N, CA and C atoms as an extended XYZ file, in Angstrom:
381
Properties=species:S:1:pos:R:3:atomname:S:1:resname:S:1:resid:I:1 pbc="F F F"
N        97.994       95.549       98.297 N   MET     1
C        98.318       94.561       99.188 CA  MET     1
C        99.575       93.714       98.369 C   MET     1
N        99.498       93.678       96.955 N   LEU     2
C       100.710       93.045       96.577 CA  LEU     2
C       102.014       93.228       96.936 C   LEU     2
N       102.324       94.641       96.875 N   ALA     3
C       103.628       95.305       97.399 CA  ALA     3
C       104.144       94.467       98.654 C   ALA     3
N       103.295       94.655       99.604 N   VAL     4
C       103.391       94.275      101.118 CA  VAL     4
C       103.703       92.923      100.895 C   VAL     4
N       102.748       91.982      100.215 N   ILE     5
C       103.100       90.498      100.417 CA  ILE     5
C       104.111       90.111       99.807 C   ILE     5
N       104.421       90.665       98.568 N   ASP     6
C       105.516       90.493       97.778 CA  ASP     6
C       106.919       90.776       98.364 C   ASP     6
N       106.954       91.592       99.247 N   ASP     7
C       108.100       92.120       99.976 CA  ASP     7
C       108.334       91.336      101.670 C   ASP     7
N       107.321       90.190      101.817 N   LEU     8
C       107.504       89.374      102.787 CA  LEU     8
C       108.323       88.186      102.457 C   LEU     8
N       109.214       87.933      103.304 N   PRO     9
C       110.104       86.763      103.219 CA  PRO     9
C       109.050       85.552      103.233 C   PRO     9
N       109.697       84.412      102.594 N   LEU    10
C       108.975       83.128      102.361 CA  LEU    10
C       108.307       82.622      103.790 C   LEU    10
N       109.273       82.633      104.439 N   SER    11
C       109.119       82.067      105.908 CA  SER    11
C       107.918       82.762      106.626 C   SER    11
N       107.934       84.030      106.360 N   ASP    12
C       106.593       84.887      106.968 CA  ASP    12
C       105.643       84.287      106.219 C   ASP    12
N       105.415       84.488      104.991 N   LEU    13
C       104.156       83.855      104.178 CA  LEU    13
C       103.833       82.843      104.449 C   LEU    13
N       104.565       81.825      104.868 N   ARG    14
C       103.760       80.723      105.191 CA  ARG    14
C       103.125       80.754      106.470 C   ARG    14
N       103.520       81.485      107.410 N   ASN    15
C       102.575       81.561      108.430 CA  ASN    15
C       101.518       82.710      108.428 C   ASN    15
N       101.462       83.250      107.402 N   ALA    16
C       100.262       84.451      107.084 CA  ALA    16
C        99.036       83.747      106.736 C   ALA    16
N        98.115       84.161      107.141 N   TRP    17
C        96.632       84.078      106.489 CA  TRP    17
C        95.790       85.299      105.892 C   TRP    17
N        94.992       85.120      105.064 N   PHE    18
C        94.513       86.190      104.481 CA  PHE    18
C        92.777       86.243      104.982 C   PHE    18
N        92.522       87.198      105.769 N   GLN    19
C        90.978       87.173      106.364 CA  GLN    19
C        90.358       88.035      105.361 C   GLN    19
N        89.594       87.334      104.656 N   HIS    20
C        88.337       87.969      103.546 CA  HIS    20
C        87.405       88.382      104.075 C   HIS    20
N        87.067       89.665      104.235 N   ASP    21
C        86.126       90.530      104.566 CA  ASP    21
C        84.826       90.728      103.704 C   ASP    21
N        84.934       89.776      102.377 N   GLY    22
C        83.717       90.001      101.712 CA  GLY    22
C        83.799       91.188      100.960 C   GLY    22
N        84.821       92.169      100.822 N   SER    23
C        85.016       93.283      100.153 CA  SER    23
C        84.904       92.911       98.625 C   SER    23
N        84.064       93.728       97.837 N   PRO    24
C        83.761       93.238       96.563 CA  PRO    24
C        85.002       93.201       95.423 C   PRO    24
N        85.916       94.019       95.444 N   PRO    25
C        87.419       93.856       95.045 CA  PRO    25
C        88.140       92.837       95.225 C   PRO    25
N        88.081       91.989       96.394 N   HIS    26
C        88.509       90.876       96.566 CA  HIS    26
C        87.814       89.637       95.931 C   HIS    26
N        86.488       89.888       95.338 N   LYS    27
C        85.661       88.566       94.858 CA  LYS    27
C        86.059       88.668       93.284 C   LYS    27
N        86.751       89.433       92.577 N   LEU    28
C        87.071       89.419       91.478 CA  LEU    28
C        87.953       87.900       91.306 C   LEU    28
N        87.838       87.245       90.063 N   SER    29
C        88.348       85.952       89.872 CA  SER    29
C        89.908       86.116       89.821 C   SER    29
N        90.489       87.166       89.284 N   SER    30
C        91.769       87.537       89.218 CA  SER    30
C        92.399       87.383       90.635 C   SER    30
N        91.607       88.169       91.572 N   VAL    31
C        92.216       88.362       92.820 CA  VAL    31
C        91.864       87.295       93.659 C   VAL    31
N        90.877       86.192       93.595 N   GLN    32
C        90.678       85.297       94.100 CA  GLN    32
C        91.823       84.228       93.798 C   GLN    32
N        92.256       84.107       92.467 N   GLN    33
C        93.253       83.132       92.298 CA  GLN    33
C        94.378       83.526       92.944 C   GLN    33
N        94.730       84.864       92.881 N   TYR    34
C        95.904       85.316       93.331 CA  TYR    34
C        95.730       84.831       94.900 C   TYR    34
N        94.785       85.089       95.544 N   ILE    35
C        94.748       84.739       96.854 CA  ILE    35
C        94.804       83.383       97.223 C   ILE    35
N        94.253       82.369       96.372 N   ARG    36
C        94.471       81.149       96.386 CA  ARG    36
C        95.812       80.726       96.276 C   ARG    36
N        96.468       81.325       95.032 N   ASP    37
C        98.059       80.869       94.844 CA  ASP    37
C        98.714       81.468       95.912 C   ASP    37
N        98.676       82.567       96.543 N   THR    38
C        99.504       83.015       97.588 CA  THR    38
C        99.286       82.312       98.951 C   THR    38
N        98.195       82.468       99.371 N   PHE    39
C        97.885       81.659      100.697 CA  PHE    39
C        97.108       80.096      100.804 C   PHE    39
N        97.083       79.568       99.655 N   GLN    40
C        96.558       78.154       99.639 CA  GLN    40
C        95.677       77.824      100.446 C   GLN    40
N        95.866       77.403      101.435 N   GLN    41
C        94.686       76.930      102.700 CA  GLN    41
C        94.655       77.654      103.680 C   GLN    41
N        95.353       78.780      103.573 N   GLN    42
C        95.283       79.899      104.785 CA  GLN    42
C        94.473       81.169      104.556 C   GLN    42
N        93.103       80.743      103.971 N   VAL    43
C        92.257       81.880      103.822 CA  VAL    43
C        91.207       81.711      104.914 C   VAL    43
N        90.717       82.783      105.393 N   ILE    44
C        89.384       82.805      106.290 CA  ILE    44
C        88.333       83.639      105.576 C   ILE    44
N        87.378       83.117      105.542 N   GLY    45
C        85.986       83.637      105.130 CA  GLY    45
C        85.754       83.569      103.783 C   GLY    45
N        85.213       84.322      102.897 N   TYR    46
C        84.953       84.259      101.279 CA  TYR    46
C        85.581       83.230      100.659 C   TYR    46
N        85.141       82.191      100.100 N   GLY    47
C        85.900       81.235       99.411 CA  GLY    47
C        87.115       80.520      100.272 C   GLY    47
N        87.263       80.824      101.381 N   GLY    48
C        88.309       79.987      101.842 CA  GLY    48
C        88.025       78.645      102.712 C   GLY    48
N        89.060       78.121      103.641 N   CYS    49
C        88.893       76.600      104.037 CA  CYS    49
C        88.254       77.023      105.284 C   CYS    49
N        88.724       78.081      105.876 N   VAL    50
C        87.723       78.548      107.343 CA  VAL    50
C        86.734       79.417      107.084 C   VAL    50
N        85.569       79.235      107.217 N   GLU    51
C        84.217       79.788      106.861 CA  GLU    51
C        84.046       81.195      108.111 C   GLU    51
N        83.916       82.378      107.487 N   TRP    52
C        83.990       83.410      108.746 CA  TRP    52
C        82.783       84.191      108.194 C   TRP    52
N        81.777       84.815      109.089 N   PRO    53
C        80.707       85.439      108.523 CA  PRO    53
C        81.179       86.811      107.772 C   PRO    53
N        80.870       87.261      106.519 N   PRO    54
C        81.141       88.384      106.248 CA  PRO    54
C        80.805       89.687      106.866 C   PRO    54
N        81.396       90.739      106.787 N   ARG    55
C        81.104       91.907      107.579 CA  ARG    55
C        80.830       91.821      109.084 C   ARG    55
N        81.239       90.609      109.552 N   SER    56
C        81.147       90.422      111.022 CA  SER    56
C        82.040       91.440      112.190 C   SER    56
N        81.778       92.945      112.073 N   LEU    57
C        82.073       93.439      112.873 CA  LEU    57
C        82.323       93.225      114.063 C   LEU    57
N        81.599       92.594      114.724 N   ASP    58
C        81.810       92.247      116.142 CA  ASP    58
C        82.931       90.981      116.399 C   ASP    58
N        83.156       90.236      115.169 N   LEU    59
C        83.977       89.224      115.511 CA  LEU    59
C        85.303       89.286      114.781 C   LEU    59
N        85.364       90.325      114.021 N   ASN    60
C        86.501       90.361      113.000 CA  ASN    60
C        87.675       91.340      114.001 C   ASN    60
N        88.732       90.507      114.350 N   PRO    61
C        89.606       91.244      115.137 CA  PRO    61
C        90.291       92.548      114.137 C   PRO    61
N        90.167       92.693      113.045 N   LEU    62
C        90.772       93.690      112.299 CA  LEU    62
C        89.895       94.864      112.494 C   LEU    62
N        88.528       94.710      112.736 N   ASP    63
C        87.502       95.779      113.029 CA  ASP    63
C        87.385       96.257      114.360 C   ASP    63
N        87.086       95.241      115.234 N   PHE    64
C        87.078       95.344      117.077 CA  PHE    64
C        88.545       95.959      117.377 C   PHE    64
N        89.540       95.632      116.840 N   PHE    65
C        90.947       96.041      117.373 CA  PHE    65
C        91.716       97.046      116.313 C   PHE    65
N        92.103       96.334      115.368 N   LEU    66
C        93.331       96.974      114.579 CA  LEU    66
C        93.030       98.265      113.959 C   LEU    66
N        91.819       98.112      113.244 N   TRP    67
C        91.446       99.825      112.605 CA  TRP    67
C        91.247      100.439      113.860 C   TRP    67
N        90.517      100.412      114.729 N   VAL    68
C        90.510      101.322      115.880 CA  VAL    68
C        91.847      101.491      116.471 C   VAL    68
N        92.667      100.986      116.784 N   TYR    69
C        93.917      101.112      117.254 CA  TYR    69
C        94.702      101.978      116.309 C   TYR    69
N        94.720      101.627      115.394 N   ILE    70
C        95.440      102.379      114.287 CA  ILE    70
C        95.064      103.812      113.998 C   ILE    70
N        93.709      104.056      113.736 N   GLN    71
C        93.129      105.097      113.610 CA  GLN    71
C        93.405      106.224      114.863 C   GLN    71
N        93.413      105.705      116.091 N   GLN    72
C        93.376      106.375      117.492 CA  GLN    72
C        94.968      107.003      117.345 C   GLN    72
N        96.055      106.066      117.023 N   ARG    73
C        97.401      106.708      116.871 CA  ARG    73
C        97.651      107.639      115.971 C   ARG    73
N        97.141      107.214      114.671 N   VAL    74
C        97.414      108.339      113.498 CA  VAL    74
C        96.780      109.327      113.750 C   VAL    74
N        95.426      109.458      114.172 N   HIS    75
C        94.772      110.897      113.988 CA  HIS    75
C        94.558      111.377      115.400 C   HIS    75
N        95.365      111.152      116.417 N   ALA    76
C        95.389      111.661      117.728 CA  ALA    76
C        95.319      113.099      117.561 C   ALA    76
N        96.215      113.762      116.587 N   THR    77
C        96.289      115.266      116.074 CA  THR    77
C        96.156      114.943      114.518 C   THR    77
N        95.787      116.146      113.831 N   PRO    78
C        95.676      115.941      112.234 CA  PRO    78
C        97.396      115.862      111.783 C   PRO    78
N        97.439      115.007      111.120 N   PRO    79
C        98.878      114.986      110.351 CA  PRO    79
C        98.773      116.037      109.512 C   PRO    79
N        99.960      116.622      109.604 N   PRO    80
C       100.132      117.897      108.697 CA  PRO    80
C       100.419      117.951      107.268 C   PRO    80
N       101.145      116.323      107.058 N   THR    81
C       101.338      116.256      105.544 CA  THR    81
C       101.199      114.749      105.205 C   THR    81
N       100.967      114.623      104.028 N   LEU    82
C       100.648      113.129      103.524 CA  LEU    82
C       101.837      112.256      104.021 C   LEU    82
N       103.293      112.645      103.807 N   GLN    83
C       104.454      111.635      104.322 CA  GLN    83
C       104.201      111.472      106.105 C   GLN    83
N       103.750      112.751      106.635 N   GLU    84
C       103.285      112.416      108.190 CA  GLU    84
C       102.645      111.323      108.452 C   GLU    84
N       101.245      111.460      107.521 N   LEU    85
C       100.372      110.486      107.526 CA  LEU    85
C       100.891      108.928      107.401 C   LEU    85
N       101.668      108.883      106.292 N   ARG    86
C       102.262      107.458      106.091 CA  ARG    86
C       103.216      107.317      107.238 C   ARG    86
N       104.212      108.155      107.620 N   ASN    87
C       104.931      107.686      108.717 CA  ASN    87
C       104.126      107.143      110.079 C   ASN    87
N       102.999      107.966      110.264 N   ARG    88
C       102.123      107.695      111.352 CA  ARG    88
C       101.455      106.506      111.337 C   ARG    88
N       101.238      105.922      110.351 N   ILE    89
C       100.408      104.651      109.761 CA  ILE    89
C       101.559      103.326      109.984 C   ILE    89
N       102.685      103.783      109.449 N   THR    90
C       104.019      102.470      109.790 CA  THR    90
C       104.145      102.562      110.988 C   THR    90
N       104.351      103.589      111.705 N   ASP    91
C       104.755      103.482      113.292 CA  ASP    91
C       103.614      102.817      113.843 C   ASP    91
N       102.438      103.189      113.793 N   ALA    92
C       101.196      102.511      114.499 CA  ALA    92
C       101.097      100.974      114.190 C   ALA    92
N       101.395      100.618      112.928 N   CYS    93
C       101.349       99.354      112.755 CA  CYS    93
C       102.692       98.469      113.448 C   CYS    93
N       103.696       99.034      113.542 N   ALA    94
C       105.072       98.704      113.977 CA  ALA    94
C       104.779       98.558      115.573 C   ALA    94
N       103.745       99.458      116.087 N   SER    95
C       104.087       99.323      117.725 CA  SER    95
C       102.737       98.191      117.916 C   SER    95
N       102.429       97.542      117.231 N   VAL    96
C       101.258       96.230      117.861 CA  VAL    96
C       102.360       95.152      118.146 C   VAL    96
N       102.233       94.988      119.547 N   SER    97
C       103.178       93.735      119.742 CA  SER    97
C       102.702       92.454      119.756 C   SER    97
N       103.364       91.309      120.024 N   PRO    98
C       102.610       90.196      120.076 CA  PRO    98
C       101.691       89.893      121.197 C   PRO    98
N       102.275       90.632      122.456 N   ALA    99
C       101.190       90.420      123.534 CA  ALA    99
C        99.807       90.822      123.335 C   ALA    99
N        99.875       92.232      122.468 N   MET   100
C        98.625       92.902      122.255 CA  MET   100
C        97.758       91.828      121.028 C   MET   100
N        98.482       91.229      120.321 N   LEU   101
C        97.573       90.136      119.293 CA  LEU   101
C        97.081       89.095      120.358 C   LEU   101
N        98.043       88.655      121.195 N   TYR   102
C        97.454       87.302      121.967 CA  TYR   102
C        96.164       88.081      122.936 C   TYR   102
N        96.224       89.229      123.340 N   ASN   103
C        94.899       89.505      124.027 CA  ASN   103
C        93.730       89.830      122.931 C   ASN   103
N        94.133       90.027      122.109 N   VAL   104
C        93.138       90.148      120.960 CA  VAL   104
C        92.579       88.637      120.687 C   VAL   104
N        93.390       87.731      120.383 N   GLN   105
C        92.987       86.567      120.287 CA  GLN   105
C        92.006       86.015      121.327 C   GLN   105
N        92.553       86.203      122.587 N   LEU   106
C        91.560       85.987      123.860 CA  LEU   106
C        90.194       86.554      123.686 C   LEU   106
N        89.953       87.590      123.201 N   GLU   107
C        88.842       88.312      123.052 CA  GLU   107
C        87.876       87.731      122.164 C   GLU   107
N        88.257       87.005      120.984 N   VAL   108
C        87.428       86.317      120.280 CA  VAL   108
C        86.505       85.664      120.884 C   VAL   108
N        86.705       84.475      121.658 N   GLN   109
C        85.792       83.611      121.990 CA  GLN   109
C        84.614       84.148      122.827 C   GLN   109
N        84.745       84.968      123.798 N   PRO   110
C        83.778       85.740      124.516 CA  PRO   110
C        82.893       86.714      123.699 C   PRO   110
N        83.774       86.986      122.334 N   ARG   111
C        82.785       87.839      121.423 CA  ARG   111
C        81.535       86.815      120.962 C   ARG   111
N        82.223       85.603      120.635 N   VAL   112
C        81.534       84.639      119.928 CA  VAL   112
C        80.342       84.359      120.657 C   VAL   112
N        80.566       84.145      122.193 N   GLN   113
C        79.390       83.973      122.988 CA  GLN   113
C        78.557       84.914      122.830 C   GLN   113
N        78.898       86.346      122.789 N   MET   114
C        77.810       87.477      123.102 CA  MET   114
C        77.246       87.448      121.735 C   MET   114
N        77.762       86.985      120.533 N   CYS   115
C        77.023       86.959      119.318 CA  CYS   115
C        76.052       85.801      119.204 C   CYS   115
N        76.224       84.893      119.818 N   ILE   116
C        75.282       83.941      120.151 CA  ILE   116
C        74.212       84.376      120.747 C   ILE   116
N        74.256       85.021      121.950 N   VAL   117
C        73.299       85.577      122.958 CA  VAL   117
C        72.232       86.559      122.008 C   VAL   117
N        73.177       87.408      121.177 N   ALA   118
C        72.454       88.483      120.467 CA  ALA   118
C        71.925       87.850      119.092 C   ALA   118
N        71.978       86.609      118.927 N   GLU   119
C        71.363       85.773      117.949 CA  GLU   119
C        71.906       86.575      116.558 C   GLU   119
N        73.145       86.694      116.506 N   ALA   120
C        73.857       87.278      115.461 CA  ALA   120
C        73.786       88.810      115.010 C   ALA   120
N        73.044       89.377      115.829 N   HIS   121
C        72.824       90.475      115.370 CA  HIS   121
C        73.943       91.408      116.113 C   HIS   121
N        74.091       92.720      115.417 N   GLN   122
C        75.361       93.261      116.205 CA  GLN   122
C        75.082       93.834      117.633 C   GLN   122
N        76.102       93.741      118.361 N   PHE   123
C        75.645       94.129      119.778 CA  PHE   123
C        76.966       95.214      120.570 C   PHE   123
N        76.866       95.750      121.635 N   LYS   124
C        77.737       96.837      122.092 CA  LYS   124
C        78.351       96.034      123.253 C   LYS   124
N        79.650       96.051      123.008 N   ASN   125
C        80.522       95.390      123.729 CA  ASN   125
C        81.362       96.613      124.483 C   ASN   125
N        80.823       96.280      126.128 N   ASP   126
C        81.386       97.557      126.803 CA  ASP   126
C        82.910       96.919      127.595 C   ASP   126
N        83.187       96.052      127.265 N   ARG   127
C        84.256       95.480      128.049 CA  ARG   127
C        85.643       96.170      127.676 C   ARG   127
């Protein structure tokens, strides 16, 4: 995470948010301090200004969209080499467009409603 963040221009970093998924390594005090120093008030989830249920697969855009999208693109066929795997991951991330992210954002509110109906239990989304 550090290398990617350190390479971001300051103007981009000011617009970046950290979504904390409750991962145990991110709970270390040194990591928490780094997250606070880097993202200040722009932290979603554990210890952040914007609360978010931990490990909420149904509500986390990283889980219900990004990782699935990246995995489908990267592993459509087995990558023959480690470098090819890296290239595919980079290309898949670069292919995420602003329009795709906008559509994902529109998907969050209906998912919140489905989560309420499911009384906070996981649910199957057939949309």
